[in-house]
mmCIF file of C-alpha atoms in Angstrom:
data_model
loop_
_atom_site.group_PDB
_atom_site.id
_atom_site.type_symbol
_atom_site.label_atom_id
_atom_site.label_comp_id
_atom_site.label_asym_id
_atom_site.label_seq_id
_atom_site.Cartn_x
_atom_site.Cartn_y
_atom_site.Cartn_z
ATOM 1 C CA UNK A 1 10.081 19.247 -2.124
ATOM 2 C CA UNK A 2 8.934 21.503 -4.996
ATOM 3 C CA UNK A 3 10.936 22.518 -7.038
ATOM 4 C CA UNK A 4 10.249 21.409 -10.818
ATOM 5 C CA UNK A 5 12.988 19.659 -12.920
ATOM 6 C CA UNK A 6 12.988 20.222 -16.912
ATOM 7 C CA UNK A 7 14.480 16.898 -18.302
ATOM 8 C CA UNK A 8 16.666 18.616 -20.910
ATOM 9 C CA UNK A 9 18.741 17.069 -24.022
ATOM 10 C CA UNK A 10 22.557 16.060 -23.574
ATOM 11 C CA UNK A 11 24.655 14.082 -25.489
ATOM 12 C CA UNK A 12 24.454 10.395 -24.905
ATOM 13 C CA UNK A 13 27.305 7.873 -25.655
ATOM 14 C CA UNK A 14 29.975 8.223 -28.624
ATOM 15 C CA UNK A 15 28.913 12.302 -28.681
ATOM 16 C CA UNK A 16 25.402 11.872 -30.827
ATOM 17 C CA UNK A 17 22.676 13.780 -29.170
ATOM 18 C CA UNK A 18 19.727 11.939 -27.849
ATOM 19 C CA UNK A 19 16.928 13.457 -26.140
ATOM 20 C CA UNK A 20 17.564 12.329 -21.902
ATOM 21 C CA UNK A 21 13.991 11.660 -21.578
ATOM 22 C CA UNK A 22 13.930 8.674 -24.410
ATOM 23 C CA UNK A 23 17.390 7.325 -22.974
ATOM 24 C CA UNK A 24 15.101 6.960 -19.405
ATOM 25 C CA UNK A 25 12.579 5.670 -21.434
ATOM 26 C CA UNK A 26 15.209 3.571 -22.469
ATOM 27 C CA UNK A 27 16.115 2.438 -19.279
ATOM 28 C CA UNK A 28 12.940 1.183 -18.524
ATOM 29 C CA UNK A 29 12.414 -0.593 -22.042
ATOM 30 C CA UNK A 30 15.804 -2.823 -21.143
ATOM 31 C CA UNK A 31 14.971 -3.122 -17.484
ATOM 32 C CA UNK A 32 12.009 -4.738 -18.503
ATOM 33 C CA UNK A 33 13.041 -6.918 -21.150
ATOM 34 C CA UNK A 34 15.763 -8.431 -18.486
ATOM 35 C CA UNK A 35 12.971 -8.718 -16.125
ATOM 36 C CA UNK A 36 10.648 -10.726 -18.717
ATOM 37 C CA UNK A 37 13.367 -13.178 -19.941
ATOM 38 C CA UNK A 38 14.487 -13.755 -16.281
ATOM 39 C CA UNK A 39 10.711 -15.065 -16.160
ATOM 40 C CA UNK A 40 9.847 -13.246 -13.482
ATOM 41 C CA UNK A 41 6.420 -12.179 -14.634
ATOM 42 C CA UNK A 42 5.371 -15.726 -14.961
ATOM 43 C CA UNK A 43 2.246 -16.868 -13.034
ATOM 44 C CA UNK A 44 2.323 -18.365 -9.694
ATOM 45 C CA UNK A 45 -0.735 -20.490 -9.666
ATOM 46 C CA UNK A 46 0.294 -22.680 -7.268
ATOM 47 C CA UNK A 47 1.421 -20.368 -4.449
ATOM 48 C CA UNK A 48 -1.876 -18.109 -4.766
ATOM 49 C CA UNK A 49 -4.426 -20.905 -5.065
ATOM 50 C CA UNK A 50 -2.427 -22.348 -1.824
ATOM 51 C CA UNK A 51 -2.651 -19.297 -0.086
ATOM 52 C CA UNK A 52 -6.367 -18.702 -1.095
ATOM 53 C CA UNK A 53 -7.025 -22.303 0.129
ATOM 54 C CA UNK A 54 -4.975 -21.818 3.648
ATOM 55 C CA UNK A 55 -7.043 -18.511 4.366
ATOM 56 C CA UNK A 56 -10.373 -19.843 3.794
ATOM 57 C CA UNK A 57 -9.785 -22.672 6.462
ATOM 58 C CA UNK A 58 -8.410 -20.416 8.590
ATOM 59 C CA UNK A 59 -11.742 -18.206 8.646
ATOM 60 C CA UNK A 60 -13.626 -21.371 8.863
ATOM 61 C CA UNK A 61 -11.491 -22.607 11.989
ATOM 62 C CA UNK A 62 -12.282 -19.148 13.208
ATOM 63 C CA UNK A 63 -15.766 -18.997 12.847
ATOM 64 C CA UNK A 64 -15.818 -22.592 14.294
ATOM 65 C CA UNK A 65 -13.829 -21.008 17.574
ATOM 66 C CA UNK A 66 -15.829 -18.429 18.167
ATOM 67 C CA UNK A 67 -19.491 -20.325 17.885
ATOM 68 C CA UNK A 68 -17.924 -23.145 20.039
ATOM 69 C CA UNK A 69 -16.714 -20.587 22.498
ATOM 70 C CA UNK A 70 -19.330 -18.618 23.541
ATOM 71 C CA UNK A 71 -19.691 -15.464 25.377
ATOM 72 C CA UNK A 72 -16.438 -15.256 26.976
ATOM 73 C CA UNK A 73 -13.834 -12.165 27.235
ATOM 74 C CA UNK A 74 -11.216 -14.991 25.478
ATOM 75 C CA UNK A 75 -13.395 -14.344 22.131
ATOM 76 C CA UNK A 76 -10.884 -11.052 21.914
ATOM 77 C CA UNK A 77 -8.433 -13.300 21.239
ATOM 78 C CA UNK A 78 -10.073 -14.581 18.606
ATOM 79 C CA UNK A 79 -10.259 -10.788 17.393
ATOM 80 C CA UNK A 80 -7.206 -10.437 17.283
ATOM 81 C CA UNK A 81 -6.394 -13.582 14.938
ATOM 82 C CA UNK A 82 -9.181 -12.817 13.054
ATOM 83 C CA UNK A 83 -7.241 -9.579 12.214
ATOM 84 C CA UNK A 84 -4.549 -11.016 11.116
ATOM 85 C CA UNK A 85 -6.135 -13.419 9.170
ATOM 86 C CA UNK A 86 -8.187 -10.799 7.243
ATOM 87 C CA UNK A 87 -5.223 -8.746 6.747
ATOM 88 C CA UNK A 88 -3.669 -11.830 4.803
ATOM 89 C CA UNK A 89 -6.694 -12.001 2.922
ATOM 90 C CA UNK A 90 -6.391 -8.227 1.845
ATOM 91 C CA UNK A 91 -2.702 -8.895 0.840
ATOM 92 C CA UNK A 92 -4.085 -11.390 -1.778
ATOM 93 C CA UNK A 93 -7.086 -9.295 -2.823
ATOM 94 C CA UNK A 94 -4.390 -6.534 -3.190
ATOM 95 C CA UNK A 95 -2.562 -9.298 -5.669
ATOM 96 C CA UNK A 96 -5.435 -10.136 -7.489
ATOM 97 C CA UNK A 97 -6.665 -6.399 -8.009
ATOM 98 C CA UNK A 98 -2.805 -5.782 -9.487
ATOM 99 C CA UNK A 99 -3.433 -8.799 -11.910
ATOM 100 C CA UNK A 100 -0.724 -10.499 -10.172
ATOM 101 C CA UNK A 101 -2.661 -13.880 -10.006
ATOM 102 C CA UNK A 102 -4.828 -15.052 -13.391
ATOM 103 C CA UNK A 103 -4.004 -13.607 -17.302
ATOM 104 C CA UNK A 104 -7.353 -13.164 -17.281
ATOM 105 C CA UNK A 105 -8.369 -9.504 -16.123
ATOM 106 C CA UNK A 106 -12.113 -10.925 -15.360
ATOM 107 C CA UNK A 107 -10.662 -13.364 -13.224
ATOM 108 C CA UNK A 108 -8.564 -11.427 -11.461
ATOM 109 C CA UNK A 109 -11.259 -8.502 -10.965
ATOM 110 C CA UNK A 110 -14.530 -11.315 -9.629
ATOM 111 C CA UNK A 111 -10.940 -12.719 -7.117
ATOM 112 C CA UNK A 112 -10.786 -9.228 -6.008
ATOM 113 C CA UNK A 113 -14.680 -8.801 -5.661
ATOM 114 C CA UNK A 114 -14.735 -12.585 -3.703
ATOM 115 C CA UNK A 115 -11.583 -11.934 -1.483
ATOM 116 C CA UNK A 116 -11.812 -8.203 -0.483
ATOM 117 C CA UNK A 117 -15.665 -7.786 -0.953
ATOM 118 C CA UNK A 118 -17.265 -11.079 0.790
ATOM 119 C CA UNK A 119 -14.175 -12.021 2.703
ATOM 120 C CA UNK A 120 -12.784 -9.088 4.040
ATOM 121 C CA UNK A 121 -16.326 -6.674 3.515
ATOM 122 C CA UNK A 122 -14.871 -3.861 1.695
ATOM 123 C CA UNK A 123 -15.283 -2.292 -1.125
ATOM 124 C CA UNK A 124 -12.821 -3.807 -4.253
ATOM 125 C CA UNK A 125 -13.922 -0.828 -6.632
ATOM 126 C CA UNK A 126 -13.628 1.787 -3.888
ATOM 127 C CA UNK A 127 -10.003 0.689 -2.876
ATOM 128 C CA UNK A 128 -8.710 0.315 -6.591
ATOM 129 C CA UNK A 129 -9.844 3.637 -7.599
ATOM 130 C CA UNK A 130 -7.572 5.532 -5.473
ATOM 131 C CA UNK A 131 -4.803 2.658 -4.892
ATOM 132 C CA UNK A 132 -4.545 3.249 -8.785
ATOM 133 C CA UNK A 133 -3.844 7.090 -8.357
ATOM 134 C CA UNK A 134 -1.024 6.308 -5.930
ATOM 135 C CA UNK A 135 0.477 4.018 -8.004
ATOM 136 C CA UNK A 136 0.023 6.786 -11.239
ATOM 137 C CA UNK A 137 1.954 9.715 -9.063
ATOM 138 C CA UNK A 138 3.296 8.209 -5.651
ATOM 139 C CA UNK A 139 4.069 11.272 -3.649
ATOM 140 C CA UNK A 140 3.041 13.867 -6.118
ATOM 141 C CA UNK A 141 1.345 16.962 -4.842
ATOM 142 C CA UNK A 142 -2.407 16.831 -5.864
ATOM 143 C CA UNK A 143 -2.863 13.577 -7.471
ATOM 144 C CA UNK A 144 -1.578 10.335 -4.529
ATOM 145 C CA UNK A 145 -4.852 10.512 -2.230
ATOM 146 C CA UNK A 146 -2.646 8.338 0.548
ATOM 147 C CA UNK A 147 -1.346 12.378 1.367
ATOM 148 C CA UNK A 148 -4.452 13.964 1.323
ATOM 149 C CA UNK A 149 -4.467 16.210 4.223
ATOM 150 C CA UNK A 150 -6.788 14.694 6.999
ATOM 151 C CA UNK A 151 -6.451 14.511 10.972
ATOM 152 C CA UNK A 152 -2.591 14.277 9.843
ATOM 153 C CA UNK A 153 -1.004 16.372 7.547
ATOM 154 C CA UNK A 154 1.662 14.917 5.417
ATOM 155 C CA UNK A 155 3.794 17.636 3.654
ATOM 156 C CA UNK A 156 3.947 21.258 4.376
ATOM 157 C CA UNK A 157 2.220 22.185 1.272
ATOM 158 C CA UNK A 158 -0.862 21.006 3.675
ATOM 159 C CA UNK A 159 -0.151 23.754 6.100
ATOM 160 C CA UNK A 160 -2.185 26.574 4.479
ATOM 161 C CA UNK A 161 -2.892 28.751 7.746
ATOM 162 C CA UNK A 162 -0.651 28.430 10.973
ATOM 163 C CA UNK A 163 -1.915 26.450 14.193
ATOM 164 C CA UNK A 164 -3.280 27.500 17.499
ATOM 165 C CA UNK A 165 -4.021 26.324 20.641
ATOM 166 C CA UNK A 166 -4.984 22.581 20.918
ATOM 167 C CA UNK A 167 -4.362 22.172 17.127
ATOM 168 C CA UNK A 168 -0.775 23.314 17.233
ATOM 169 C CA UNK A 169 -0.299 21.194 20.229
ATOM 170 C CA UNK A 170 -1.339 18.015 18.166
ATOM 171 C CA UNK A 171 0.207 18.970 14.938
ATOM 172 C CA UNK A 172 3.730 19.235 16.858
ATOM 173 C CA UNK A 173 3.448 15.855 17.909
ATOM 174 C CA UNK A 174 1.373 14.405 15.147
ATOM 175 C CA UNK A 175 3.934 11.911 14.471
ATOM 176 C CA UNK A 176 3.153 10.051 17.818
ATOM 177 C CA UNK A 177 -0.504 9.853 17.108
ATOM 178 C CA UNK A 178 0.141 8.099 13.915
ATOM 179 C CA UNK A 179 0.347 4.792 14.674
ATOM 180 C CA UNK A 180 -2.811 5.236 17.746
ATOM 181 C CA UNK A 181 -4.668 6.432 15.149
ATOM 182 C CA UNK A 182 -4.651 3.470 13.037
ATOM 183 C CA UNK A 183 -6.753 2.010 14.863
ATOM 184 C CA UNK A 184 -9.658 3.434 13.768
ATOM 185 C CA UNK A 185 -8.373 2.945 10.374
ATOM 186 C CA UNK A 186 -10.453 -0.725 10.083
ATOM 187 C CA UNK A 187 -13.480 1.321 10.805
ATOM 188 C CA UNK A 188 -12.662 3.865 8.061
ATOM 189 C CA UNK A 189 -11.572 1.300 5.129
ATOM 190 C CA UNK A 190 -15.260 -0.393 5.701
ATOM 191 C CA UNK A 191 -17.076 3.029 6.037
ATOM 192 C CA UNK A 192 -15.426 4.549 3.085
ATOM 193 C CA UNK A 193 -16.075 1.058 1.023
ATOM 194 C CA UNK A 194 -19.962 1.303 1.846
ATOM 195 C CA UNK A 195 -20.321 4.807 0.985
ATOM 196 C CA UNK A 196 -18.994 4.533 -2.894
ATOM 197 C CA UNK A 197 -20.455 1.558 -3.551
ATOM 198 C CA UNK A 198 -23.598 3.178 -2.139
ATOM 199 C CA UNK A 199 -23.169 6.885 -3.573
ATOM 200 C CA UNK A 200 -23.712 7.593 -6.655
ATOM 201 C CA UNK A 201 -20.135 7.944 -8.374
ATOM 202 C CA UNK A 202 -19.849 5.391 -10.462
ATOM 203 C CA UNK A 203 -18.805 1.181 -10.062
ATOM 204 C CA UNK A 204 -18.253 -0.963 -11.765
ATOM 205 C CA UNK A 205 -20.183 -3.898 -10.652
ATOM 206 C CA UNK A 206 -22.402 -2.310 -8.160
ATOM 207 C CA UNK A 207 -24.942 -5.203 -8.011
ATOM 208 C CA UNK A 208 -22.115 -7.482 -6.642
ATOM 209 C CA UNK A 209 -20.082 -5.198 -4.484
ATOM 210 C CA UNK A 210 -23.637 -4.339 -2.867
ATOM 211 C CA UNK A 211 -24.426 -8.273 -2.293
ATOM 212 C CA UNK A 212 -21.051 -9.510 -1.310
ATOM 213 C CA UNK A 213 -20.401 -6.215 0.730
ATOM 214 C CA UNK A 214 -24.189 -6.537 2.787
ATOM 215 C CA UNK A 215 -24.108 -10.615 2.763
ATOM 216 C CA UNK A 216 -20.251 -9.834 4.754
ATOM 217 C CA UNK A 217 -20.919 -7.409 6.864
ATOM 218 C CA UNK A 218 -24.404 -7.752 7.697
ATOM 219 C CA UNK A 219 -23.770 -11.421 8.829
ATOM 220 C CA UNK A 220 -20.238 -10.537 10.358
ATOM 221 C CA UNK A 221 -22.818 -8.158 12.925
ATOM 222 C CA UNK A 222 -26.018 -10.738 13.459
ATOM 223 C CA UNK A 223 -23.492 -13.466 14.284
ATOM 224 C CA UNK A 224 -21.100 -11.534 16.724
ATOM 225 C CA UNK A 225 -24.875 -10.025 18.489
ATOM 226 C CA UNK A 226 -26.424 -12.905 18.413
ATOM 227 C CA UNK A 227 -23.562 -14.945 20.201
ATOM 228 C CA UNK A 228 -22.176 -12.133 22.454
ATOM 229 C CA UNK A 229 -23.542 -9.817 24.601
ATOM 230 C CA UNK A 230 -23.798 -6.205 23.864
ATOM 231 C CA UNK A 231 -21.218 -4.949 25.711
ATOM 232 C CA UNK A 232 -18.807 -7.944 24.723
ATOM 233 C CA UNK A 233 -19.894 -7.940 21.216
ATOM 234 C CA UNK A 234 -18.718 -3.678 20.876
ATOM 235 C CA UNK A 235 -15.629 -4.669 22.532
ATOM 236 C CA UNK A 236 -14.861 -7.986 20.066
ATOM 237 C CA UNK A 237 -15.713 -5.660 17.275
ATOM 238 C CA UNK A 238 -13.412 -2.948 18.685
ATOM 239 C CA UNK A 239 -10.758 -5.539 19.166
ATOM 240 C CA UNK A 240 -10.493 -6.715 15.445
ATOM 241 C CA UNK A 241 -11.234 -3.364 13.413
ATOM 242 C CA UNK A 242 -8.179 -1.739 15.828
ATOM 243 C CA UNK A 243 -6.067 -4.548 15.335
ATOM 244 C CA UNK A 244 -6.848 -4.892 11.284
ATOM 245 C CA UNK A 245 -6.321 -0.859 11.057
ATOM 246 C CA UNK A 246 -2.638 -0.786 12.967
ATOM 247 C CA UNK A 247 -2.212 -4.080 10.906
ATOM 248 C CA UNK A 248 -2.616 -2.463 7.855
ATOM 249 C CA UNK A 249 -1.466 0.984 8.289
ATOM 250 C CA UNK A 250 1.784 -0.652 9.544
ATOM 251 C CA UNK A 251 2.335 -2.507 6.074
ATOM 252 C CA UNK A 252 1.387 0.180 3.764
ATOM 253 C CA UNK A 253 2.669 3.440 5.576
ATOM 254 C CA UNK A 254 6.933 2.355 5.656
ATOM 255 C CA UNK A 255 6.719 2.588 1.895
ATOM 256 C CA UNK A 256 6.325 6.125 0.808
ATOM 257 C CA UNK A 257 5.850 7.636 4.372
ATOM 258 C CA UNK A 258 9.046 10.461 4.804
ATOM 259 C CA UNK A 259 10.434 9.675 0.924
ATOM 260 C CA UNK A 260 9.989 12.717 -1.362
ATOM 261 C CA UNK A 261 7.533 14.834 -1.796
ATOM 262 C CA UNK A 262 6.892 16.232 -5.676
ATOM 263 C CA UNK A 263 4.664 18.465 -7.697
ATOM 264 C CA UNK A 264 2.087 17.323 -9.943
ATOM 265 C CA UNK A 265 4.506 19.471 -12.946
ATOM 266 C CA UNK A 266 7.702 17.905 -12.075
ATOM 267 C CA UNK A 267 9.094 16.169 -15.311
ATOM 268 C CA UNK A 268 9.889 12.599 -14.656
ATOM 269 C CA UNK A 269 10.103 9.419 -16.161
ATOM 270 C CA UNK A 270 8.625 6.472 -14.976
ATOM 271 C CA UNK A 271 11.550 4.171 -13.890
ATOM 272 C CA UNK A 272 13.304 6.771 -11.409
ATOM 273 C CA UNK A 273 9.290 8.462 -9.919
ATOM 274 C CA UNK A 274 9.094 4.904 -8.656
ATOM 275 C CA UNK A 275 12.456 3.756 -7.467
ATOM 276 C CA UNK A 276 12.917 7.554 -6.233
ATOM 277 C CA UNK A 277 9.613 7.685 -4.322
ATOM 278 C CA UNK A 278 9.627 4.227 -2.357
ATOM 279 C CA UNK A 279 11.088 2.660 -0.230
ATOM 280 C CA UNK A 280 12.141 -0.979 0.656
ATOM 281 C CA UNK A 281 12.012 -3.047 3.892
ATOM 282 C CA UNK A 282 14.818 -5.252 4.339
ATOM 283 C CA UNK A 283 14.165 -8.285 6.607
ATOM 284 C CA UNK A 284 13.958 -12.155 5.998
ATOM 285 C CA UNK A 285 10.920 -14.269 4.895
ATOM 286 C CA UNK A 286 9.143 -13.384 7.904
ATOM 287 C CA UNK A 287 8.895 -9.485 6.574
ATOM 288 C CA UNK A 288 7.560 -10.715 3.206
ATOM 289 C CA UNK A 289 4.658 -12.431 5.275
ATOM 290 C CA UNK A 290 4.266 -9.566 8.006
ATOM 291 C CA UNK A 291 3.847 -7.435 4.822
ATOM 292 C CA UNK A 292 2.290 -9.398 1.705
ATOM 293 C CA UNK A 293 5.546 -8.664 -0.094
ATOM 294 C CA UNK A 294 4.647 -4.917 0.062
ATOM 295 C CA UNK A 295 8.022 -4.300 1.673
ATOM 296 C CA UNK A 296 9.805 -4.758 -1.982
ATOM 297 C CA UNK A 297 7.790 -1.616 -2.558
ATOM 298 C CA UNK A 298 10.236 -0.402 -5.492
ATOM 299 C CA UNK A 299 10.295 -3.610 -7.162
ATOM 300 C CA UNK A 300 5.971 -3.746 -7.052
ATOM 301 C CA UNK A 301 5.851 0.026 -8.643
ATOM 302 C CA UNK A 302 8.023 -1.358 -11.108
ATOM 303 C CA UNK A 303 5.911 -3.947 -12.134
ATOM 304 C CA UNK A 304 2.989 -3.691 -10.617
ATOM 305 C CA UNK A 305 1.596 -6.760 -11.700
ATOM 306 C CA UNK A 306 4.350 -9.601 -11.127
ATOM 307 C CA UNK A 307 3.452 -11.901 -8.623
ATOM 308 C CA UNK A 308 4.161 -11.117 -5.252
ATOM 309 C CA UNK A 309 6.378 -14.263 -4.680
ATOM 310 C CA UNK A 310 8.599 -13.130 -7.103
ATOM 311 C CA UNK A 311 9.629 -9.344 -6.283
ATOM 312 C CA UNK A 312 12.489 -10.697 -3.833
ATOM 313 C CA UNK A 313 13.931 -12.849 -6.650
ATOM 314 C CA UNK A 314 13.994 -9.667 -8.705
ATOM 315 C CA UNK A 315 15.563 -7.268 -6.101
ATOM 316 C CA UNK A 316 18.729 -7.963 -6.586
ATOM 317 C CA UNK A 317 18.737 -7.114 -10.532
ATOM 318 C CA UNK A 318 17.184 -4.465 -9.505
ATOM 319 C CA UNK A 319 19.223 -2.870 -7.418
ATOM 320 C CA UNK A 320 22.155 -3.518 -9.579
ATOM 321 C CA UNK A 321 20.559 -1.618 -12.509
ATOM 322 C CA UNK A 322 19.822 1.013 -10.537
ATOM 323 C CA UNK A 323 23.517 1.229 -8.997
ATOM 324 C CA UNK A 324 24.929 0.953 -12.487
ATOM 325 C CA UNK A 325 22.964 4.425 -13.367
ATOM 326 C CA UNK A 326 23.472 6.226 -9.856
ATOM 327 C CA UNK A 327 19.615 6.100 -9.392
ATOM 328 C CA UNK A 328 19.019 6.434 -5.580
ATOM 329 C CA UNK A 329 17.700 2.941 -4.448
ATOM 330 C CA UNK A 330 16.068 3.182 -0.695
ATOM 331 C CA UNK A 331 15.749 0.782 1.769
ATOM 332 C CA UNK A 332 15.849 0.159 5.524
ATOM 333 C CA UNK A 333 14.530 -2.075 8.518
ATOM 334 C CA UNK A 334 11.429 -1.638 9.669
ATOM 335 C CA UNK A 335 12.023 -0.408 12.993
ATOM 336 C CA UNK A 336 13.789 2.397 11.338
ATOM 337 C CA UNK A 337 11.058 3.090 8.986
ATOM 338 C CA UNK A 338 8.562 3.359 11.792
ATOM 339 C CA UNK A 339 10.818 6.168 13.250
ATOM 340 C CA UNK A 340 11.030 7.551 9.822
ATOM 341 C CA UNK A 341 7.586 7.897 9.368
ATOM 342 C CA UNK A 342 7.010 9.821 12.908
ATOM 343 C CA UNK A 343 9.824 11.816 12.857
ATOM 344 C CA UNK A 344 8.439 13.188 9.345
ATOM 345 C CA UNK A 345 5.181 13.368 10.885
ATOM 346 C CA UNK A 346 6.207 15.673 13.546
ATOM 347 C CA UNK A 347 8.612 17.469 11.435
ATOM 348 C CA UNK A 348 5.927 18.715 8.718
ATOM 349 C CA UNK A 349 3.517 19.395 11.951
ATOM 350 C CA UNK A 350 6.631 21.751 13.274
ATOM 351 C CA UNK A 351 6.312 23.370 9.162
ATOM 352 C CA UNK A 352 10.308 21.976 9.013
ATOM 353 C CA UNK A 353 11.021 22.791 5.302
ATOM 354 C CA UNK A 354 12.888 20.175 3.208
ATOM 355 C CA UNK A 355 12.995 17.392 6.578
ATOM 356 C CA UNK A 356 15.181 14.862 4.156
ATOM 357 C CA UNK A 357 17.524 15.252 1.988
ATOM 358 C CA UNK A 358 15.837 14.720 -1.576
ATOM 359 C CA UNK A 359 17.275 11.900 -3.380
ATOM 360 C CA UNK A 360 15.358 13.165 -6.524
ATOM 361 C CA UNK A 361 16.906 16.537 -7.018
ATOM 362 C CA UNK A 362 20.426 15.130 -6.127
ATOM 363 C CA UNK A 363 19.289 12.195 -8.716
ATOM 364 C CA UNK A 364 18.246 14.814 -11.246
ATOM 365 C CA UNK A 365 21.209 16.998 -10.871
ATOM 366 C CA UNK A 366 23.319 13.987 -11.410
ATOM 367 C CA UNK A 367 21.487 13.434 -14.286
ATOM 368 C CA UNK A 368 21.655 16.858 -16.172
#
C-alpha cells in the first residue's frame, strides 16, 4: 500500500479546533501515563536474572553432553537443543538490547555484548543497528531493512522488472520456500555479525564484540572438530545453525509479515504506525516462551523497553484503548499467521496488488 495520507485539522470535542495530529499525540501521551501508573514499566530483576541463570546451566549441561558423548550421530540431538537453548538466549539479549532489564543503559548494552556476543556469537552492534530501523518505520518503504528485497521479495514495490524462466517459477511460489529457507538463516545472522564488526562502518565497542565474537565462535569450531569427525562435525553444525535459523525466523516473521505495507512520506503518528503495522499472536504461556514474548508484538512497539514479562499484563488495556478509538488492533494464532505470511509471499511473487485489505487507510479514513 502506497498511497500517502495528509493528517489534516478537524474539530475535536465541544466544536474547538485542534490540530488531529496533537490529539494522536495525545493519545499516546495518556496511553502512556495509564501504562506508567499501572507499573508496568517497572523492572523485573528477578525474572531476568532467573532466566539468565537457567540458560547458562543449560549451555553448561550441554557442553557437558556433548564432551561426555562422543562421536556419535545422537550428538544431533544435542544440536537441536542447543538451538533452542541459544534461541532463548537471543530472546534475552533482545531484552537487554531494548533496555528492558537494568536502568542502567551500560548495563544493559555489556548484557547484550555478554549474552548475544559470547553466548550466542553474534554481533550485538550489528543486530541493534538495523533492529532499531525496524522499530523507527516497521513496514515503511525504504527505511525497515527486515523487507529489503533479497532471495524473497516482500512487497511489490520490489518487483522492478518482470520474471522469467526459473525466476518466475520461484517467485510464484516464494511463499513455500520461506520457511526452508530459514534454515540458512543461523548461518547468515553469524556471517552478517562478523562482517560489521570486522568492516569498517563504525561500532561501538569493536575491541569487545571482536573478543567475545572470536573467543565464541572460534572455540564453538575447535571443540565440535576436535571431538567429532569431519563429516559428523559439518552435519552437527548443520543441524543447530538450521534449527536456530527456522527457530528464529519463526518468532520474528508472524509479526509484521502480510500487515501493511507504507511509504517512507506517509504522515503518521506514532501510536497507530505501531498498533497498525503489527501483529499479535494469541496463545497461552507456552506462546510467550516459544516466542520470548515477541508475540505481544503491538504492545513491545509500544513500549519498547518494558519488560518482556509484562506486555501480556498490559494487553488487555491495550486493546481496550485502542477499541475505544476504532484503531485496528491485529491478532491471530500462529498457525494462521504462518499461512499469512506464505500466502503474502506468493501473492507479491504473483505482483497481486493490494493482497490485504489495509487496516491503515480504512483507519485513516475513519479518522479524517
Amino acid at each position: 500500500m502506497t498511497t500517502t495520507h495528509d493528517i489534516a485539522t478537524e474539530p475535536a470535542g465541544g466544536g474547538s479546533g485542534r490540530p488531529r495530529r496533537d490529539r494522536h499525540i495525545s493519545d499516546f501521551t495518556e496511553l502512556t501515563r495509564m501504562v506508567q501508573e499501572a507499573g508496568f514499566m517497572r523492572r523485573r530483576y528477578a525474572h531476568y536474572w532467573t532466566r539468565f541463570v537457567v540458560l547458562t546451566l543449560l549451555l553448561v549441561g550441554l557442553v557437558t553432553t556433548f564432551v561426555l558423548l562422543g562421536p556419535t550421530w545422537w550428538q544431533l540431538l544435542v544440536a537441536v537443543a542447543l538451538a533452542v537453548v541459544l534461541g532463548q538466549v537471543m530472546f534475552l539479549g533482545h531484552d537487554a538490547a531494548h533496555r528492558q532489564i537494568f536502568k542502567s543503559g551500560k548495563w544493559n548494552d555489556w548484557a547484550s555484548l555478554v549474552i548475544a556476543n559470547l553466548y550466542a556469537g553474534m554481533s550485538y552492534g550489528w543486530w541493534n543497528h538495523k533492529h532499531s530501523r525496524h522499530h523507527a518505520k516497521p513496514n515503511t518503504l525504504g527505511v525497515d531493512t527486515d523487507i529489503e528485497p533479497g532471495v524473497l521479495v516482500f512487497t511489490t514495490e520490489n518487483l522492478t522488472k518482470t520474471r522469467t524462466g526459473l525466476a518466475a517459477w520461484f517467485a510464484k511460489r516464494q511463499g513455500w520456500f520461506f520457511f526452508p529457507l530459514l534454515l540458512l538463516e543461523g548461518l547468515n545472522l553469524h556471517v552478517s555479525g562478523v562482517k560489521t564488526i570486522f568492516g569498517r562502518g563504525p561500532v561501538k565497542r569493536r575491541p569487545v564484540e571482536i573478543a567475545f565474537v572470536t573467543l565464541r565462535l572460534g572455540g564453538y569450531l575447535a571443540l565440535v572438530f576436535w571431538l567429532l569427525p569431519v563429516g559428523m562435525a559439518f552435519a552437527f553444525l548443520g543441524v543447530q545453525l538450521g534449527v536456530f535459523g527456522v527457530y528464529m525466523g519463526a518468532s520474528f516473521a508472524p509479526n509484521h509479515k502480510g500487515m501493511p505495507m507504507v511509504p517512507e512520506s506517509m504522515k503518521i503518528d506514532f501510536l497507530r504506525r505501531q498498533v497498525l503495522l503489527s501483529r499479535n499472536i494469541t496463545g497461552g504461556r507456552w506462546v510467550d516462551v516459544f516466542m520470548g514474548g515477541l508475540n505481544h508484538q503491538v504492545e513491545h512497539h509500544l513500549f519498547p523497553s518494558m519488560p518482556s514479562p509484562a506486555l501480556r499484563q498490559v494487553r488487555p488495556m491495550v486493546k481496550q484503548f485502542c477499541a475505544e478509538r476504532g484503531i485496528t488492533y491485529t491478532e491471530t494464532t500462529l498457525a494462521r499467521s504462518y499461512g499469512i505470511v506464505v500466502r503474502y509471499l506468493n501473492e507479491v511473487g504473483l505482483k497481486a496488488r493490494d493482497p490485504f485489505q489495509c487496516p491503515l487507510v480504512q483507519e485513516l479514513r475513519v479518522a479524517r
